[in-house]
MMTF fields as JSON, N, C-alpha, C and O atoms, coordinates in Angstrom:
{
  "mmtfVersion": "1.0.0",
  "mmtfProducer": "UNKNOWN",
  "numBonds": 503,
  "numAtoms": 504,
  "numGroups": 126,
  "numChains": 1,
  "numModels": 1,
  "chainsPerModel": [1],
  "groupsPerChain": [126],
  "chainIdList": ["A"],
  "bondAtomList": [4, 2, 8, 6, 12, 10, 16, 14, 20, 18, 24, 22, 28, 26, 32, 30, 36, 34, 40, 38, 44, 42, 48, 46, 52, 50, 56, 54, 60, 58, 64, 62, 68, 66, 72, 70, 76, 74, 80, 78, 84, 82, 88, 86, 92, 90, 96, 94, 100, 98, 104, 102, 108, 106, 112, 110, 116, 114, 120, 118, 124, 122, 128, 126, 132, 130, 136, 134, 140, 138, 144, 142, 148, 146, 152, 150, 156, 154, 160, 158, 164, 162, 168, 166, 172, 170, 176, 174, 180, 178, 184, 182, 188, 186, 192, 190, 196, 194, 200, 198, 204, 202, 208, 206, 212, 210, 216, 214, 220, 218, 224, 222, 228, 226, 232, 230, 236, 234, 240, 238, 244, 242, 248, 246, 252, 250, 256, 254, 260, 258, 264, 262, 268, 266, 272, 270, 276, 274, 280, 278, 284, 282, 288, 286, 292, 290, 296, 294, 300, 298, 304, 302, 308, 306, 312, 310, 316, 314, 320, 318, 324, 322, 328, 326, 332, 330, 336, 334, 340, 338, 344, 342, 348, 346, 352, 350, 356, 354, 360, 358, 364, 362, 368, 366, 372, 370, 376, 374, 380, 378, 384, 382, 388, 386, 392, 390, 396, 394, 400, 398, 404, 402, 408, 406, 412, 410, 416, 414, 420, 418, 424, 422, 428, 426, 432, 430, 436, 434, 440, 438, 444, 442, 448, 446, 452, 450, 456, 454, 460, 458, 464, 462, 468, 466, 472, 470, 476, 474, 480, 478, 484, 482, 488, 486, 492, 490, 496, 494, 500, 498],
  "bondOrderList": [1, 1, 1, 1, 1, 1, 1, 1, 1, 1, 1, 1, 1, 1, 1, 1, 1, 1, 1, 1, 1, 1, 1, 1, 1, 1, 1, 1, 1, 1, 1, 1, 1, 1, 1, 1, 1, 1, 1, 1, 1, 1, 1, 1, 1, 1, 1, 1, 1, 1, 1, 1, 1, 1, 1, 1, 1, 1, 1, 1, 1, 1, 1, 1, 1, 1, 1, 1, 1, 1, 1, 1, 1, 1, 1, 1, 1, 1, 1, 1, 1, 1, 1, 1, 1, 1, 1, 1, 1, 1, 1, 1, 1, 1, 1, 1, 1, 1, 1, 1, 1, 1, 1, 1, 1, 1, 1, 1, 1, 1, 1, 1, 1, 1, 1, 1, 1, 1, 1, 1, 1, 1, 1, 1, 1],
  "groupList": [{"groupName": "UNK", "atomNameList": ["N", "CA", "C", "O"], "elementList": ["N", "C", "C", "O"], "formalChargeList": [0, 0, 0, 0], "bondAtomList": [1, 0, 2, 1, 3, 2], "bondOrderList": [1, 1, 2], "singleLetterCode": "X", "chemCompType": "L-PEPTIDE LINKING"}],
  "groupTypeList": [0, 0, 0, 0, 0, 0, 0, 0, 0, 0, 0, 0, 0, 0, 0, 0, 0, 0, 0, 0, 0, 0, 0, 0, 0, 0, 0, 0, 0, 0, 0, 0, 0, 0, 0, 0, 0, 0, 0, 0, 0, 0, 0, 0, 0, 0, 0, 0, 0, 0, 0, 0, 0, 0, 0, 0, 0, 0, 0, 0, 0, 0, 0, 0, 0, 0, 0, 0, 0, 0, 0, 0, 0, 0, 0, 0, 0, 0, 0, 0, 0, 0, 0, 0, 0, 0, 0, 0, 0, 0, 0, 0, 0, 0, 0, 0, 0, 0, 0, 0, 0, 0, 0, 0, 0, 0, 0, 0, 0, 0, 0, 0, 0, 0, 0, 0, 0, 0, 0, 0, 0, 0, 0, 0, 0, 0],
  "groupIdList": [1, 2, 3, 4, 5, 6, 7, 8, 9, 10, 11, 12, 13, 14, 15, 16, 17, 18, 19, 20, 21, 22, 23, 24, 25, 26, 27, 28, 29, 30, 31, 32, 33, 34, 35, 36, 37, 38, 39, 40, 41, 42, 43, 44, 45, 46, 47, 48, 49, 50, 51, 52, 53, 54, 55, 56, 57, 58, 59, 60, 61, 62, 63, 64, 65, 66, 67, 68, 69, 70, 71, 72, 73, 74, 75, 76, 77, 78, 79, 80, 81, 82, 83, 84, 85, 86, 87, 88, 89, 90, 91, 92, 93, 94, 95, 96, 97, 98, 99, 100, 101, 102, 103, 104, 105, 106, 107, 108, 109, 110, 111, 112, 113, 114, 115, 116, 117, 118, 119, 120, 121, 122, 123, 124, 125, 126],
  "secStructList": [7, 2, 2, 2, 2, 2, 2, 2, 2, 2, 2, 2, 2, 2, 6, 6, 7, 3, 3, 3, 7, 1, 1, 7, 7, 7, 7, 1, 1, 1, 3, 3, 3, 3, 3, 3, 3, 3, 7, 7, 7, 3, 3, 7, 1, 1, 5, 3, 3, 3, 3, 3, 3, 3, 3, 3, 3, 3, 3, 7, 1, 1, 1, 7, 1, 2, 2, 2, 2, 2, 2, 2, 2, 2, 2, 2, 2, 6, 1, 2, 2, 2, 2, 2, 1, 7, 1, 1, 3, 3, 3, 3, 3, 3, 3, 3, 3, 3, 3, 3, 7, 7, 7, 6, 6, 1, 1, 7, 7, 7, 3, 3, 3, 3, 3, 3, 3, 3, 3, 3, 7, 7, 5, 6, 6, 7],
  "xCoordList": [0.819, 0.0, 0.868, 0.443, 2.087, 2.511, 3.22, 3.196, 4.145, 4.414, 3.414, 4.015, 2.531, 1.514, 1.509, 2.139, 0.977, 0.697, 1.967, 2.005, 3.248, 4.283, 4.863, 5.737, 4.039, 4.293, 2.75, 3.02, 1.883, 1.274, 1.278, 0.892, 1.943, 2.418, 3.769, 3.815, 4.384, 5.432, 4.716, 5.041, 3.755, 3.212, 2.602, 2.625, 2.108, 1.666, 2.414, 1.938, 3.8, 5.016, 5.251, 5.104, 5.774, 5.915, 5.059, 5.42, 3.604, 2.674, 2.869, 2.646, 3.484, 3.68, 2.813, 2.764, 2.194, 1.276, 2.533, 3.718, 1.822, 2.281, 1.107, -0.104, 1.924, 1.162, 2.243, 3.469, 1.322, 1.533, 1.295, 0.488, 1.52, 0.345, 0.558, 0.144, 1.31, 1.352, 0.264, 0.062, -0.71, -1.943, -1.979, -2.874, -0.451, -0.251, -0.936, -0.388, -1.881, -2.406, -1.398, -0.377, -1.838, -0.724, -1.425, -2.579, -0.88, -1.557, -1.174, -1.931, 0.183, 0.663, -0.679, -0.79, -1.555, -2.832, -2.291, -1.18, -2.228, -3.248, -2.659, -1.706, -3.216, -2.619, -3.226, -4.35, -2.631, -2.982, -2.817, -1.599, -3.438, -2.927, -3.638, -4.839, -2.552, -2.831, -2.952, -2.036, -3.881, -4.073, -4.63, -5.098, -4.65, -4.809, -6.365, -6.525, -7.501, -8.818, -9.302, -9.986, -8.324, -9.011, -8.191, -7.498, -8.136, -7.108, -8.015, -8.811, -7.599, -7.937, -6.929, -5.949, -6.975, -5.984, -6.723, -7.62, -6.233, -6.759, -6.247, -5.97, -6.057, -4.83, -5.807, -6.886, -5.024, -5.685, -4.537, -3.93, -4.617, -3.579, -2.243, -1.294, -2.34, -1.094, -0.834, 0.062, -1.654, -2.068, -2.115, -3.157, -1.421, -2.267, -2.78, -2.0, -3.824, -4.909, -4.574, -4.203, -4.553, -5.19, -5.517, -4.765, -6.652, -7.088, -6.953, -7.624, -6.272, -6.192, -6.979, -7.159, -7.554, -8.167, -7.258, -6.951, -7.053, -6.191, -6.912, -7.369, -6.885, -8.09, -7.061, -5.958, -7.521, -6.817, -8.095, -9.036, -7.494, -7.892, -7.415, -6.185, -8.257, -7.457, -7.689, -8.642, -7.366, -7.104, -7.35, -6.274, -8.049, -8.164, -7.474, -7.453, -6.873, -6.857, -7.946, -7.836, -8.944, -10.265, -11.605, -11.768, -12.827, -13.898, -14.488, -15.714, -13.595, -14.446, -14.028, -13.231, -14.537, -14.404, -13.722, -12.728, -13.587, -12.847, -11.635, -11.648, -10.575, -9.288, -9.278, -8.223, -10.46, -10.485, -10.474, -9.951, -11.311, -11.929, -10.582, -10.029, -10.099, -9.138, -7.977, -7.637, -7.352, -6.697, -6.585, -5.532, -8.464, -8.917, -8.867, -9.1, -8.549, -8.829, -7.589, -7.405, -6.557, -5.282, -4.388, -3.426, -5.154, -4.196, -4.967, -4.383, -6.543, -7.009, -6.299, -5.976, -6.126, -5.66, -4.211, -3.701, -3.517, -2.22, -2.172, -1.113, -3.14, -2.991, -2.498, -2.343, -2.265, -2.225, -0.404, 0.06, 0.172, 1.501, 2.05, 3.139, 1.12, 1.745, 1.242, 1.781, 0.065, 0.08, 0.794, 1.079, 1.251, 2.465, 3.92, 4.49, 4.33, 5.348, 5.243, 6.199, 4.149, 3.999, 3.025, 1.966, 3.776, 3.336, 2.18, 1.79, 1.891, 1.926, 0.082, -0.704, -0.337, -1.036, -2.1, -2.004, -2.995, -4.0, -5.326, -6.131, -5.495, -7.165, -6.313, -5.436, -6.564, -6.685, -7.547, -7.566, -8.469, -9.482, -9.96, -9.879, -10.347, -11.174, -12.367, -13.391, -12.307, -13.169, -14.659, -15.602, -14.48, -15.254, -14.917, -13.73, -15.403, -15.23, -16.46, -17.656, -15.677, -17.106, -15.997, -14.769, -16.694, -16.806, -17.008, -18.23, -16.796, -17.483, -16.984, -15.966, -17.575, -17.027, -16.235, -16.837, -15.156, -14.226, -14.107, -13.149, -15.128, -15.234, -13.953, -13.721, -13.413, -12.447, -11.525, -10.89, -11.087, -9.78, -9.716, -9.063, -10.845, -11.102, -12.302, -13.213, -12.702, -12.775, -13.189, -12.508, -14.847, -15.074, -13.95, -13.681, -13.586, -13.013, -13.372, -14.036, -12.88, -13.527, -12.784, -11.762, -13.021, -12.209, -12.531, -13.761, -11.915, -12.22, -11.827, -10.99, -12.525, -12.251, -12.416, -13.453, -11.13, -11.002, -10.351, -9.392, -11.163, -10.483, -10.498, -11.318, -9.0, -8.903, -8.379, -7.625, -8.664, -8.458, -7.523, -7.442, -7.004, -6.046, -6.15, -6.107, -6.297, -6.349, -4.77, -4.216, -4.363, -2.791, -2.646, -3.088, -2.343, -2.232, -0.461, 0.314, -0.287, 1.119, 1.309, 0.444, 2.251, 2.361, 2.661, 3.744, 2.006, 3.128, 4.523, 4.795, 5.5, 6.547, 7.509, 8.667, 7.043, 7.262, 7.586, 7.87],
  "yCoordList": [-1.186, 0.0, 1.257, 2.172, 1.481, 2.294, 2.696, 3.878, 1.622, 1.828, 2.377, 3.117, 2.255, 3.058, 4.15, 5.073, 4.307, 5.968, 6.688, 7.739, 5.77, 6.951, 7.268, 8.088, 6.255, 6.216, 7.179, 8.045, 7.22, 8.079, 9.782, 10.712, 9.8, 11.199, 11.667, 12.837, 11.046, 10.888, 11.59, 12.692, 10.871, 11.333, 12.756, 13.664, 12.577, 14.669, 15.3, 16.329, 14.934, 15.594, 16.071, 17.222, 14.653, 14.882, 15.675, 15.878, 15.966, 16.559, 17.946, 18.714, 18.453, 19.612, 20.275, 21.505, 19.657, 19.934, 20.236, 19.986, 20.985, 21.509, 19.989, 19.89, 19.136, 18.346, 18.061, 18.151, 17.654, 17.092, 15.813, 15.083, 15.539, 14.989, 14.209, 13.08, 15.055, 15.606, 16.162, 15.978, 17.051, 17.225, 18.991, 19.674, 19.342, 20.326, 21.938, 22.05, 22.655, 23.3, 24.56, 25.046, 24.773, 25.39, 26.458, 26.212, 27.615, 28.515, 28.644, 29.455, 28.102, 27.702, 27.148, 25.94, 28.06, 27.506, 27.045, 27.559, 26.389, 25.175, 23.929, 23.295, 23.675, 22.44, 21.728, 21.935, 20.375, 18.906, 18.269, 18.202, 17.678, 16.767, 15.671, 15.509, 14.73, 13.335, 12.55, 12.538, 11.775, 11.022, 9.606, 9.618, 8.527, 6.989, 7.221, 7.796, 6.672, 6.721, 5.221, 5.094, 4.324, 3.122, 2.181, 2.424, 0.79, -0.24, -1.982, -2.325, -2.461, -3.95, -5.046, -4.607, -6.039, -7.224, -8.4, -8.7, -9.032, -10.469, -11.215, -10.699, -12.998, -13.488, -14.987, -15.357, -15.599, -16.969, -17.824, -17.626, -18.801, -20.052, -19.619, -19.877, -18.55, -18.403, -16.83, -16.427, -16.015, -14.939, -13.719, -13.732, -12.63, -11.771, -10.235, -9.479, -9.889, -8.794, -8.0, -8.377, -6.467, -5.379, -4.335, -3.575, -3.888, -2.827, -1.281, -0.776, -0.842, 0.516, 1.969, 2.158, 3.148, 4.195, 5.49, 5.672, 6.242, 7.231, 8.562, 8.882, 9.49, 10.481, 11.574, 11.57, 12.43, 13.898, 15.447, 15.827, 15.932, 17.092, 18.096, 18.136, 19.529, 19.841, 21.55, 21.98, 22.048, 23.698, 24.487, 24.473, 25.072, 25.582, 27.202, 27.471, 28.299, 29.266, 30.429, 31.424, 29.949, 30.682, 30.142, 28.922, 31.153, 30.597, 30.196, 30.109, 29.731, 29.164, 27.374, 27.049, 26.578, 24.758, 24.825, 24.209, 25.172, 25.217, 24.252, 23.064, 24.774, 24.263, 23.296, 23.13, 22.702, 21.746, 20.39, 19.279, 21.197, 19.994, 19.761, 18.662, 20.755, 20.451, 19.602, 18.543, 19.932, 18.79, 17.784, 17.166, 17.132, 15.632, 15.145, 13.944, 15.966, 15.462, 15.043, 13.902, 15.945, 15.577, 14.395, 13.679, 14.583, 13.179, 11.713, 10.663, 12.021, 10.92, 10.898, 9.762, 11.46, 10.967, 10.4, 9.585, 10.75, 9.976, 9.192, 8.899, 8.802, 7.534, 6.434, 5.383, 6.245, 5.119, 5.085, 3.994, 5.88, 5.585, 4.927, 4.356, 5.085, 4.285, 2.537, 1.552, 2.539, 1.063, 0.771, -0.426, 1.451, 1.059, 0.428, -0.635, 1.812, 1.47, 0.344, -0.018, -0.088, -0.818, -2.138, -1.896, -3.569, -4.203, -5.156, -6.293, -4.63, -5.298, -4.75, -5.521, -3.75, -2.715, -3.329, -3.101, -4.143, -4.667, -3.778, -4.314, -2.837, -1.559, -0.639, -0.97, 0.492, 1.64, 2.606, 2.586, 3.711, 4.507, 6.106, 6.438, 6.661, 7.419, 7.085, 6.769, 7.133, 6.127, 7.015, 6.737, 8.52, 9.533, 10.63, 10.688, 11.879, 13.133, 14.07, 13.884, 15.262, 16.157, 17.379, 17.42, 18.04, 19.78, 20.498, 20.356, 21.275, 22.266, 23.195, 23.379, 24.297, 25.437, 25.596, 25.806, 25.563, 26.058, 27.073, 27.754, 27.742, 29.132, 29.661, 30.714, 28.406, 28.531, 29.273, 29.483, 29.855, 30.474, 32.272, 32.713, 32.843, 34.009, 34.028, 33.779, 34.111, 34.536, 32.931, 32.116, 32.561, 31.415, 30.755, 31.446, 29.817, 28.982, 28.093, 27.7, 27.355, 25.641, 25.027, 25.6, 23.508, 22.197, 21.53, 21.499, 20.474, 18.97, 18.265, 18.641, 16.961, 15.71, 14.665, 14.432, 14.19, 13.139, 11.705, 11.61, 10.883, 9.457, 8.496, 8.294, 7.893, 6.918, 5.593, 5.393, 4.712, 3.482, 2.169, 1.984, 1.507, 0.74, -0.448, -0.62, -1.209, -3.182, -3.84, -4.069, -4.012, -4.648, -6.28, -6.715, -7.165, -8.716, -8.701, -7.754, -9.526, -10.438, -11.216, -11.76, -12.133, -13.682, -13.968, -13.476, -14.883, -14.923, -15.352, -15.969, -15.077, -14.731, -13.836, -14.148, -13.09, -11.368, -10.901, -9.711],
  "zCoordList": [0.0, 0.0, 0.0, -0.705, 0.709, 0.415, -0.487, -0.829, -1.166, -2.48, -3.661, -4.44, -3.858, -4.399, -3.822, -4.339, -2.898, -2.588, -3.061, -3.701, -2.539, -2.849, -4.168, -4.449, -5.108, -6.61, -6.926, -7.759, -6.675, -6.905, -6.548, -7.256, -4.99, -4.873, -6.108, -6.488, -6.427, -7.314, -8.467, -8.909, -8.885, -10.086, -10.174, -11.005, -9.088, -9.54, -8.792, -8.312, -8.433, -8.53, -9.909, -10.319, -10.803, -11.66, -13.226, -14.385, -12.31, -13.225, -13.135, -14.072, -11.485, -12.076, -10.708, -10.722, -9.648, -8.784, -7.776, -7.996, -6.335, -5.06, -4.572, -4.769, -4.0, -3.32, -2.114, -2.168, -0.9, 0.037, 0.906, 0.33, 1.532, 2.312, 3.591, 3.854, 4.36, 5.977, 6.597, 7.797, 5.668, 6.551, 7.016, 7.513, 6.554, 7.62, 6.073, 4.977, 6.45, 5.621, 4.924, 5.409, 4.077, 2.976, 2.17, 1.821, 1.827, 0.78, -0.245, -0.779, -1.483, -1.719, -2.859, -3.067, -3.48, -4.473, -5.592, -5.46, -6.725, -6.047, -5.345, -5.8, -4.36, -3.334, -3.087, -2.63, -3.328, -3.417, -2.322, -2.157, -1.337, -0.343, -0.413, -0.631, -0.153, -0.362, 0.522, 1.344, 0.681, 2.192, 1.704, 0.566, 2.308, 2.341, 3.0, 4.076, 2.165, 1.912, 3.277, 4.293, 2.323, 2.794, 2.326, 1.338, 3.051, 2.191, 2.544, 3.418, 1.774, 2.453, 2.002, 1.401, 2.134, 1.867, 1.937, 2.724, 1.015, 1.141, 0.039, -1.044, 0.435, -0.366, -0.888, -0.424, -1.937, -2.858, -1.912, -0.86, -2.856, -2.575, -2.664, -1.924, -4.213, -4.775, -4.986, -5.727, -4.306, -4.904, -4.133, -3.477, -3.917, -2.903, -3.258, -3.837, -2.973, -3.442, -2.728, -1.616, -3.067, -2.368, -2.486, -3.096, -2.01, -2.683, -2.19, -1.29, -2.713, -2.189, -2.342, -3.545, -1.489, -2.164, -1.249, -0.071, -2.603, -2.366, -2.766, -3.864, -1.175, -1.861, -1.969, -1.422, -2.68, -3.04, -2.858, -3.553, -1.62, -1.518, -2.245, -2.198, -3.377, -4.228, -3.916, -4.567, -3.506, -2.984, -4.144, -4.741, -4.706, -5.779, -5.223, -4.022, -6.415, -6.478, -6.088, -5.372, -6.779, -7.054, -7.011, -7.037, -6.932, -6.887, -7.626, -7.563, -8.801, -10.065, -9.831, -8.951, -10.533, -10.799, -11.533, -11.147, -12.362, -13.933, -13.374, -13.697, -12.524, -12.584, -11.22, -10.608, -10.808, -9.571, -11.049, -11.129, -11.999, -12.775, -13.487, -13.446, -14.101, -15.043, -14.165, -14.692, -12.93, -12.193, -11.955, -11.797, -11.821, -11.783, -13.015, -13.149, -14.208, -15.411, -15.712, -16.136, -15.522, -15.925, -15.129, -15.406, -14.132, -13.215, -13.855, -14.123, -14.011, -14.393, -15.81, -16.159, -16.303, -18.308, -17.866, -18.635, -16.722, -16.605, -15.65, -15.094, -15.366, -13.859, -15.075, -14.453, -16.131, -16.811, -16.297, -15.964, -16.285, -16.216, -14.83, -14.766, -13.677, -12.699, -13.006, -12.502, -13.975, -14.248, -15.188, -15.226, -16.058, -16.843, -16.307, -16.552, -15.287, -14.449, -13.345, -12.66, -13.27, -11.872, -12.886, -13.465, -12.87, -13.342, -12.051, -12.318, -11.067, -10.27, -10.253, -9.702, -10.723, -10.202, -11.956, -13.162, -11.067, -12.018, -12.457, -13.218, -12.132, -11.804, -11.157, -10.36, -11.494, -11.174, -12.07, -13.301, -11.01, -11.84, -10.99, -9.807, -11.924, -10.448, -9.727, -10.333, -8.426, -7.935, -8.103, -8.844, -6.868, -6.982, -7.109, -6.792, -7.494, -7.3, -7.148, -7.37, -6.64, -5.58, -5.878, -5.8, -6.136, -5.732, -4.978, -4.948, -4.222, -2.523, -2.471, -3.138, -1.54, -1.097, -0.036, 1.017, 0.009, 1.061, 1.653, 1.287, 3.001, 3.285, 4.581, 5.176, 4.572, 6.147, 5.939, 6.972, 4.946, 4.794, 3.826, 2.88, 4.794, 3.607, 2.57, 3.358, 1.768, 0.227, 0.411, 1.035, -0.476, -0.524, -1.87, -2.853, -1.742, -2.835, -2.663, -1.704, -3.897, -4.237, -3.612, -3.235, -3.225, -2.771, -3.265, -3.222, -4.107, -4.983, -3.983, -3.162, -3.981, -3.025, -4.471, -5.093, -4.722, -6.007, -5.116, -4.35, -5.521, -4.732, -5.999, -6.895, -5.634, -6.432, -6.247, -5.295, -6.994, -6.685, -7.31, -8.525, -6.555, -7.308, -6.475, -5.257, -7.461, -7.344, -7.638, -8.713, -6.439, -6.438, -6.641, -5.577, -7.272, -7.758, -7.324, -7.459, -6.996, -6.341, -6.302, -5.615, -6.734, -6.323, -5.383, -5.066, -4.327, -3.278, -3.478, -4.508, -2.547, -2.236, -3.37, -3.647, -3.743, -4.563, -3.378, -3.239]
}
């Protein structure tokens, strides 16, 4: 599980995002923090599963959607590359996404909550 997450923070490193995901709040627009949704595990004879959900809180600049949306769009058109790189990583998708107003910090702005998901396959002893 954590190899994913940290191949996925990797990736919208490499997209070009201010992401985090310590928790600790940032102004630093637009800002991404990344946090572990949910996980489970469970194994075959020969086989072991797991499923991971990785949510992304997304700090927008402004009070428009425009660029909460365009963020979820662009990570979703490249989530293909951590299953490329990661032969291990059978599903991955966006799971959900939501839009809201963020009034805590000033000046209402938007917050995206994008969660996503990835189905891990292993052989045992990998």
């Amino acid at each position: 599980m954590e190899e994913i997450k940290t191949q996925f923070y990797e990736l919208l490193k490499t997209l070009g995002y201010n992401a985090t995901d310590t928790g600790a709040y940032e102004e630093n627009f637009p800002w991404l923090m990344l946090r572990t949704d949910g996980f489970t595990h469970y194994e075959t004879m020969d086989m072991f599963f797991e499923e991971v959900s990785l949510t992304l809180d997304i700090f927008s600049c402004y009070s428009g959607e425009k660029e909460v949306m365009d963020i979820i769009a662009n990570i979703t058109n490249n989530i293909h590359i951590l299953k490329d790189n990661n032969k291990s990583i059978m599903f991955c998708s966006l799971q959900t996404s939501k839009i809201i107003d963020d009034s805590k910090k000033g000046p209402i702005k938007k917050h995206g909550v994008a969660t996503y998901k990835f189905i891990i396959v292993k052989p045992k002893g990998e």
